[in-house]
mmCIF file of C-alpha atoms and ligand atoms in Angstrom:
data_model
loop_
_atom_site.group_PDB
_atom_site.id
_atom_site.type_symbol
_atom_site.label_atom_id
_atom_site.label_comp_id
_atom_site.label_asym_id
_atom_site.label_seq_id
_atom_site.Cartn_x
_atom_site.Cartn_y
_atom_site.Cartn_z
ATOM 1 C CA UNK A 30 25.493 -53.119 -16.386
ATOM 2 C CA UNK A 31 23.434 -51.532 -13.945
ATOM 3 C CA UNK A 32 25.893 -50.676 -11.380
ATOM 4 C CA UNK A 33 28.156 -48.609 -13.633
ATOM 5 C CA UNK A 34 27.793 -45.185 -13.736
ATOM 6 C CA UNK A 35 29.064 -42.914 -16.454
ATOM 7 C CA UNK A 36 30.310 -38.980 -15.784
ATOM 8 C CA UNK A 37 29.603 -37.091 -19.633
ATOM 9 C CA UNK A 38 32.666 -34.010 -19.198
ATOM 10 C CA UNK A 39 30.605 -31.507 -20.617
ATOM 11 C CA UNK A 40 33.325 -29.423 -21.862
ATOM 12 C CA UNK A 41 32.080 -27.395 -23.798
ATOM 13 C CA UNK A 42 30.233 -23.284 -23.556
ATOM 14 C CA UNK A 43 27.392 -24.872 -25.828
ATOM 15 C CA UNK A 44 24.237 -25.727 -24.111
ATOM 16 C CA UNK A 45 22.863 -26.997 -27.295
ATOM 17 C CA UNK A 46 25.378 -29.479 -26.959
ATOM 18 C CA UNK A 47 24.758 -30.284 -23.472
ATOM 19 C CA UNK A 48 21.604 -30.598 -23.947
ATOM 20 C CA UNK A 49 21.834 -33.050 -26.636
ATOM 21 C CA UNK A 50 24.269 -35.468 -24.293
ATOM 22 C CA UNK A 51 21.388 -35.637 -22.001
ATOM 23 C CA UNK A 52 18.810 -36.316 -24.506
ATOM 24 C CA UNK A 53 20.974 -38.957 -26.000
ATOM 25 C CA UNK A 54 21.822 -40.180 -22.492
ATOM 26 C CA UNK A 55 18.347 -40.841 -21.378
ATOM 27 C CA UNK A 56 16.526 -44.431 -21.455
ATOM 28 C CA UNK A 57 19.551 -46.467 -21.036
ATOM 29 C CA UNK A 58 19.828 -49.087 -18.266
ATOM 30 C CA UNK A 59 23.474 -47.238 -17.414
ATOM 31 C CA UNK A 60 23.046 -44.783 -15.007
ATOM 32 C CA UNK A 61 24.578 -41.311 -16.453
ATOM 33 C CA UNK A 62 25.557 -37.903 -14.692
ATOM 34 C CA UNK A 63 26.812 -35.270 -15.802
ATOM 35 C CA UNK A 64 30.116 -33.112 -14.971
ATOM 36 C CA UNK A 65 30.598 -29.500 -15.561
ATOM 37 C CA UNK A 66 34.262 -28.151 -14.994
ATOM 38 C CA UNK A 67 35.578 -24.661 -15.156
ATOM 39 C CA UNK A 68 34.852 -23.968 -19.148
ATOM 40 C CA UNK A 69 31.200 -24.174 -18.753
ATOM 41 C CA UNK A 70 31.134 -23.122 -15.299
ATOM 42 C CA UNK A 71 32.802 -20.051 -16.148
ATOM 43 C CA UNK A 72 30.507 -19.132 -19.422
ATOM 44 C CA UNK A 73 27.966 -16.671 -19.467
ATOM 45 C CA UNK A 74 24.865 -19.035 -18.497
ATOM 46 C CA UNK A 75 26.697 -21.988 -17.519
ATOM 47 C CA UNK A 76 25.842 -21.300 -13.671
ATOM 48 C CA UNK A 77 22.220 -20.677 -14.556
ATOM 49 C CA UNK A 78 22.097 -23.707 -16.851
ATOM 50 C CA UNK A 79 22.759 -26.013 -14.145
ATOM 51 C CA UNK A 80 21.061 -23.993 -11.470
ATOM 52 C CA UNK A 81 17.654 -24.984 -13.692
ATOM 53 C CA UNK A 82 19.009 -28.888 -14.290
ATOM 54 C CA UNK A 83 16.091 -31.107 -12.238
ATOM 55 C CA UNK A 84 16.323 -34.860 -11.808
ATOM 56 C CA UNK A 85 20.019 -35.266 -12.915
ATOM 57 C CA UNK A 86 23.231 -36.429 -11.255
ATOM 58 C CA UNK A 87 25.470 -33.329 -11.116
ATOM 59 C CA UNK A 88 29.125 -33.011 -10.913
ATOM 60 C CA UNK A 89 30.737 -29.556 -10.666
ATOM 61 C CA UNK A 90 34.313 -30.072 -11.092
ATOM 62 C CA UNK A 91 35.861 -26.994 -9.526
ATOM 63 C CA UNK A 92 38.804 -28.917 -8.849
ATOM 64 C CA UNK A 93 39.423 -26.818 -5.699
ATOM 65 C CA UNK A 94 43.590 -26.048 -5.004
ATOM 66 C CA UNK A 95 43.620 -23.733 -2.570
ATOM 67 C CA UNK A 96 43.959 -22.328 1.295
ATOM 68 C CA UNK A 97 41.000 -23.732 4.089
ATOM 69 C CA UNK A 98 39.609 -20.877 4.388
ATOM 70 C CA UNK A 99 38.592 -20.182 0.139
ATOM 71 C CA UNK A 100 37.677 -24.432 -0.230
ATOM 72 C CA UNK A 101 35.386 -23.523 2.553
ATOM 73 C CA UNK A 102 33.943 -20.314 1.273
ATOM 74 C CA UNK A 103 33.756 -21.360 -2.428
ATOM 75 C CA UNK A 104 31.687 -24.870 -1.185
ATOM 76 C CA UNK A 105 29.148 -22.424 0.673
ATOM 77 C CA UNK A 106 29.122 -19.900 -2.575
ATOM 78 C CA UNK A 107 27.847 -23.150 -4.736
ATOM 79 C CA UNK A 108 25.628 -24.269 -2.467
ATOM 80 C CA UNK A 109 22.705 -23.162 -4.568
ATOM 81 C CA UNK A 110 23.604 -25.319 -6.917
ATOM 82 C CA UNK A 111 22.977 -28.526 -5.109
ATOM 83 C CA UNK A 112 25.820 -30.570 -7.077
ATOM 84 C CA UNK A 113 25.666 -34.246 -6.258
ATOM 85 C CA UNK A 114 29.410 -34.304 -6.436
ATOM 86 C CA UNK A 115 32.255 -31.586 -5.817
ATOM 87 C CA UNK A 116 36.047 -32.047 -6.384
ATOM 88 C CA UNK A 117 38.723 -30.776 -4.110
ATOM 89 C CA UNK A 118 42.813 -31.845 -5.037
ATOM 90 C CA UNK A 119 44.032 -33.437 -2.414
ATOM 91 C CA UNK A 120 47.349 -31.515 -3.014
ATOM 92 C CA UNK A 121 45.349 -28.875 -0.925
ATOM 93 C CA UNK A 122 46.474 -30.402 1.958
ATOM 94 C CA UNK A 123 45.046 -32.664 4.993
ATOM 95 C CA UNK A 124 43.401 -29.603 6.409
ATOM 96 C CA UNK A 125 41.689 -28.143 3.695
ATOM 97 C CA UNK A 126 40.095 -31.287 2.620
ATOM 98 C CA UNK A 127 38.841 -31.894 6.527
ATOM 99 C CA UNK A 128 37.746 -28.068 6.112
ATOM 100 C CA UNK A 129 36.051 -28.683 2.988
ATOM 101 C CA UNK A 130 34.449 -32.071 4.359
ATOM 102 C CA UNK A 131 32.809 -30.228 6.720
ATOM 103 C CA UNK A 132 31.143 -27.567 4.939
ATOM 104 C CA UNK A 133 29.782 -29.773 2.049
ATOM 105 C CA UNK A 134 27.129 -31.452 3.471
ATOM 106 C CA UNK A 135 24.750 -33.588 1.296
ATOM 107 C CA UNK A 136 27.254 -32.871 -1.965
ATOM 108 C CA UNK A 137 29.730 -36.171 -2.013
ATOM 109 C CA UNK A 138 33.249 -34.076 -1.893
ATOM 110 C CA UNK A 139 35.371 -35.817 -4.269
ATOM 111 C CA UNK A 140 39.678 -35.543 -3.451
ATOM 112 C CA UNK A 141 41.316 -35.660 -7.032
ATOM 113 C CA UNK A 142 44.747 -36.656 -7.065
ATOM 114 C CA UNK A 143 47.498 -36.865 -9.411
ATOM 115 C CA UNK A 144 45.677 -35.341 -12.907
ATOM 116 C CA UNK A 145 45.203 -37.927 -15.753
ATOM 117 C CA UNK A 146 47.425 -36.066 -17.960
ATOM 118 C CA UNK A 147 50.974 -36.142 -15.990
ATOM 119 C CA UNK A 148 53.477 -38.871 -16.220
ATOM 120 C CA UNK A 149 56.447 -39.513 -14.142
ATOM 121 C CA UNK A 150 58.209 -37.200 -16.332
ATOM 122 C CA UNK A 151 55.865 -34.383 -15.509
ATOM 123 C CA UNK A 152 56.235 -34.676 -11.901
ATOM 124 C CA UNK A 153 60.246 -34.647 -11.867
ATOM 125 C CA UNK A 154 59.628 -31.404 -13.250
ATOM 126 C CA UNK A 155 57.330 -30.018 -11.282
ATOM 127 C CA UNK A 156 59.850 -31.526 -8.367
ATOM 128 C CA UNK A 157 58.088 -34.668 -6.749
ATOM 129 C CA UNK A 158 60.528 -36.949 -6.380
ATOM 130 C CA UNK A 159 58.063 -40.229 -6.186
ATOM 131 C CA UNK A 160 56.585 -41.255 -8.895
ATOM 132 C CA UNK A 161 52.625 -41.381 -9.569
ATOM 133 C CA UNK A 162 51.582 -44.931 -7.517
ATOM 134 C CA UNK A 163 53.232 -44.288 -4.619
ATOM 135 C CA UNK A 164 51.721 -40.372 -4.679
ATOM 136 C CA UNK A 165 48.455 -41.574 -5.361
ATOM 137 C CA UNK A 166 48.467 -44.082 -2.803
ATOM 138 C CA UNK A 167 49.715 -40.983 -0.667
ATOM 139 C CA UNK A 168 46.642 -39.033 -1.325
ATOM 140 C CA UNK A 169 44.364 -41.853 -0.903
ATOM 141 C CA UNK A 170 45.715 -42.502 2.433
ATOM 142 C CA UNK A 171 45.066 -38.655 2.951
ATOM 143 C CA UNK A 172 41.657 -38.958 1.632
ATOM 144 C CA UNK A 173 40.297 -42.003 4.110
ATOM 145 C CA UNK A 174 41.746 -40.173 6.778
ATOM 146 C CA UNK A 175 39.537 -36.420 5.910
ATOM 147 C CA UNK A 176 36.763 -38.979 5.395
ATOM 148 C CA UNK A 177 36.073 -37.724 1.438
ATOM 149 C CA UNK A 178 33.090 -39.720 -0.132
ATOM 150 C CA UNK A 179 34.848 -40.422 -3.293
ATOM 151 C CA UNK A 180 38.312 -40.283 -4.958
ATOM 152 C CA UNK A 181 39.130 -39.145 -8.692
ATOM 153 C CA UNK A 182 42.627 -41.183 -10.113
ATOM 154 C CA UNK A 183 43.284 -42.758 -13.258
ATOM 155 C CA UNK A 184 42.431 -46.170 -14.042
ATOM 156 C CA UNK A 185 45.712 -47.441 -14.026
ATOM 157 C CA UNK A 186 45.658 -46.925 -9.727
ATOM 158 C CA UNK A 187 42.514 -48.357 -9.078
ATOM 159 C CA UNK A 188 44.056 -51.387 -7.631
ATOM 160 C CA UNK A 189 46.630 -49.104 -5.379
ATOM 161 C CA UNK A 190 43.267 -46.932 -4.203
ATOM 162 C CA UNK A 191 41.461 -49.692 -3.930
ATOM 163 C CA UNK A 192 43.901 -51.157 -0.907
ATOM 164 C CA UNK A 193 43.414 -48.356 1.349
ATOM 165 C CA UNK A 194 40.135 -45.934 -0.088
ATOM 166 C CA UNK A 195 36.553 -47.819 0.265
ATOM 167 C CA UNK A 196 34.069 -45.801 -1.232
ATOM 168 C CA UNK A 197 33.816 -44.728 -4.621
ATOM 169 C CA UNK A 198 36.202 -44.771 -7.277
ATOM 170 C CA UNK A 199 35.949 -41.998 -10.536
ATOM 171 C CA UNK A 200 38.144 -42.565 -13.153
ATOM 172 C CA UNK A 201 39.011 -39.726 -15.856
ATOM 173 C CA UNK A 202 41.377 -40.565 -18.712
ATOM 174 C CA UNK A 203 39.168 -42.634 -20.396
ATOM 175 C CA UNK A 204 38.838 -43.254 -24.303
ATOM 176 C CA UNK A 205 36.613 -45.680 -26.627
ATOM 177 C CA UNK A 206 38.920 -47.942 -27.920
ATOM 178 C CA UNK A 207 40.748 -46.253 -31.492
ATOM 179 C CA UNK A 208 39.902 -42.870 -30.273
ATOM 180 C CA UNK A 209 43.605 -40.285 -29.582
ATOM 181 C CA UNK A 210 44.677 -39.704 -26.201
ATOM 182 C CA UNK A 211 44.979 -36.222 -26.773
ATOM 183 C CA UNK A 212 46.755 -34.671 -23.663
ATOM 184 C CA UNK A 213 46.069 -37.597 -21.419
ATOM 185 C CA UNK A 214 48.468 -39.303 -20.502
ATOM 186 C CA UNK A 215 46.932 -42.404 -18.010
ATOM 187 C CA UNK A 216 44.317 -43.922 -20.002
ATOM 188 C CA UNK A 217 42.220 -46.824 -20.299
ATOM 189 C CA UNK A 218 38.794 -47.610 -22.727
ATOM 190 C CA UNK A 219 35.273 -47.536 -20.599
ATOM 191 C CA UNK A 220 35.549 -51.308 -20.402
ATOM 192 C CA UNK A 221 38.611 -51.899 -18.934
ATOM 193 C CA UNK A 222 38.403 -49.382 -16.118
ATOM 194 C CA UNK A 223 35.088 -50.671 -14.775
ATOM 195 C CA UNK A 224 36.845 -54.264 -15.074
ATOM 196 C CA UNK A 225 39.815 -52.929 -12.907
ATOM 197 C CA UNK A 226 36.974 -51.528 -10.499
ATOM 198 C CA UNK A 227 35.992 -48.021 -10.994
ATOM 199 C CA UNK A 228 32.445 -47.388 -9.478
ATOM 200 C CA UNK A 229 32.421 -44.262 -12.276
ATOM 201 C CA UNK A 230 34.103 -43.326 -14.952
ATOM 202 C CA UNK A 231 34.455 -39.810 -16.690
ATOM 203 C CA UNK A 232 34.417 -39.425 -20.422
ATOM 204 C CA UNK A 233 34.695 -35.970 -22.709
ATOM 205 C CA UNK A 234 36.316 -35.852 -25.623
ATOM 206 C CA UNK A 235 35.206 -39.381 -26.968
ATOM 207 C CA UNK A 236 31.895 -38.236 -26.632
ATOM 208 C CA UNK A 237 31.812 -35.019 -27.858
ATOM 209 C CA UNK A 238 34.249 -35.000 -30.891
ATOM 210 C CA UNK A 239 32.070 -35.501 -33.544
ATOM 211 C CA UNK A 240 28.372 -37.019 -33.575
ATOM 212 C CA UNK A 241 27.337 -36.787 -30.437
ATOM 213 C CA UNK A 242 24.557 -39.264 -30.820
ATOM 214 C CA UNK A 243 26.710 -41.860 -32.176
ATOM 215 C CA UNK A 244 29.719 -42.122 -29.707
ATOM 216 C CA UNK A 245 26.850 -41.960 -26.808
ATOM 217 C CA UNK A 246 25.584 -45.058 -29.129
ATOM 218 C CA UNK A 247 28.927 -47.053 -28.998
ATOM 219 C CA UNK A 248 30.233 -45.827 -25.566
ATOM 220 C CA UNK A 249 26.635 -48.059 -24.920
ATOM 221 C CA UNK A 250 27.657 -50.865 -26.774
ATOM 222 C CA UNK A 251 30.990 -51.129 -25.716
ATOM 223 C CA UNK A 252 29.555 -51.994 -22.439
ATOM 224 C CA UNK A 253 26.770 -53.628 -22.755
HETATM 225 O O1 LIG B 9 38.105 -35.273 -22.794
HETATM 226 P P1 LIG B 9 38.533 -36.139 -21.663
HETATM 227 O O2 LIG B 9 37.737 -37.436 -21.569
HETATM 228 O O3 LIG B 9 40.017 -36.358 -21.599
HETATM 229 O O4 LIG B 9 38.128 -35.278 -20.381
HETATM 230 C C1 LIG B 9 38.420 -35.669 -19.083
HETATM 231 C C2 LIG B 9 37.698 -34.776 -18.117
HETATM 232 O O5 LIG B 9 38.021 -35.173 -16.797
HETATM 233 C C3 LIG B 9 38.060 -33.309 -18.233
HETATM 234 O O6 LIG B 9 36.877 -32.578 -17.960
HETATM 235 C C4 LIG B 9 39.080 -33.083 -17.159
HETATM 236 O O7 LIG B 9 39.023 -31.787 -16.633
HETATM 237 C C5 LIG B 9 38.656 -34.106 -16.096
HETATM 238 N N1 LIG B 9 39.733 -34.646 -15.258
HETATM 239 C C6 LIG B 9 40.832 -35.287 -15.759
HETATM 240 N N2 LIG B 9 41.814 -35.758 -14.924
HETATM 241 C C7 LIG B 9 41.697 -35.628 -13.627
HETATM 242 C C8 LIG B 9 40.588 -35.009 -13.099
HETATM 243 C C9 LIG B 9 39.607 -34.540 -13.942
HETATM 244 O O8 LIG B 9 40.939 -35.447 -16.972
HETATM 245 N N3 LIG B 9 42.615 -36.128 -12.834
#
């Protein structure tokens, strides 16, 4: 199982904690990173807490929506940080993502597109009138094009992205099998997404609800 590779959400203000999913994470043969999103990035140390990380794969899930000119400006402002991996929504537009692409460099600039937790009901709301495949396959289309290193979808479009994006695949919305949904609503266990063909997946709640040590444990063994 060498070839999957497995995104802890640390989503949490707790560096204890985080620190414990990378103890817990180390000497397995599956290659782990670790993604930080706007909780932690926004606590008191969380910046400085990953500004001191060495020898780890880094994700900082900013999850960009905005004008060219701030995706550019906020990419240089985390440069510091030397993130492996960056996210940008692809409901920025054609032109910010190209922007984006061309500021970030050696970080892989990730284009996330429809989020995990909306269904086809959510997005008549909101006022799309297609439904989630064909506006993922949109935004994958729009991704290739802006050259982005890696997409972020549920596991459920995988096969759609698949058909038109050729590098790598991250799916959120992920949950070991018996464990609640919560607010996703596109979900799939570990398993089954890397059988459908993510290259990564991203897992939070599953591994941080209770003992840390033991989902880690059985997130493990469900794939091995
Ligand atoms: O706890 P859970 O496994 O649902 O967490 C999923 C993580 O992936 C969260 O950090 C969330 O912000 C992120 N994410 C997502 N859906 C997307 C993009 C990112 O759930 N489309």
């Amino acid at each position: 199982m060498k070839k999957n590779k497995i995104f802890v959400a640390c989503d949490t203000t707790s560096i204890i904690k985080i620190k414990r999913i990378i103890k817990e994470t180390q000497n397995s043969n599956i290659k782990f990173g670790y993604k930080f999103g706007l909780q932690f990035l926004n606590s008191k140390n969380g910046r400085k807490f990953v500004s001191s990380l060495k020898n780890k794969i880094t994700f900082g899930d900013y999850k960009l929506a905005d004008i060219p000119n701030t995706c550019v400006s906020t990419i240089k402002a985390v440069k510091d940080l030397k993130f492996n991996y960056i996210t940008i929504h692809i409901s920025s537009g054609l032109k910010a993502i190209k922007a984006a692409k061309k500021v970030s460099g050696s970080t892989k600039l990730i284009g996330v597109t429809i989020l995990t937790s909306l269904d086809n009901k959510s997005l008549k709301e909101i006022g799309f009138e297609k439904d989630v495949k064909k506006l993922v396959y949109k935004q994958a289309k729009l991704a290739a094009k802006a050259k982005l290193d890696a997409i972020v979808c549920s596991p459920q479009e995988i096969k759609i992205v698949k058909k038109i994006f050729k590098k790598e695949i991250i799916t959120p919305g992920i949950r070991l099998p018996g464990d609640n949904k919560g607010d996703q609503k596109r979900v799939m266990t570990p398993k089954q997404a890397f059988q459908n063909g993510a290259t990564a997946i991203v897992i939070g709640r599953s591994i941080l609800k209770g003992k840390i040590k033991n989902n880690i444990q059985k997130l493990i063994k469900e794939l091995n």
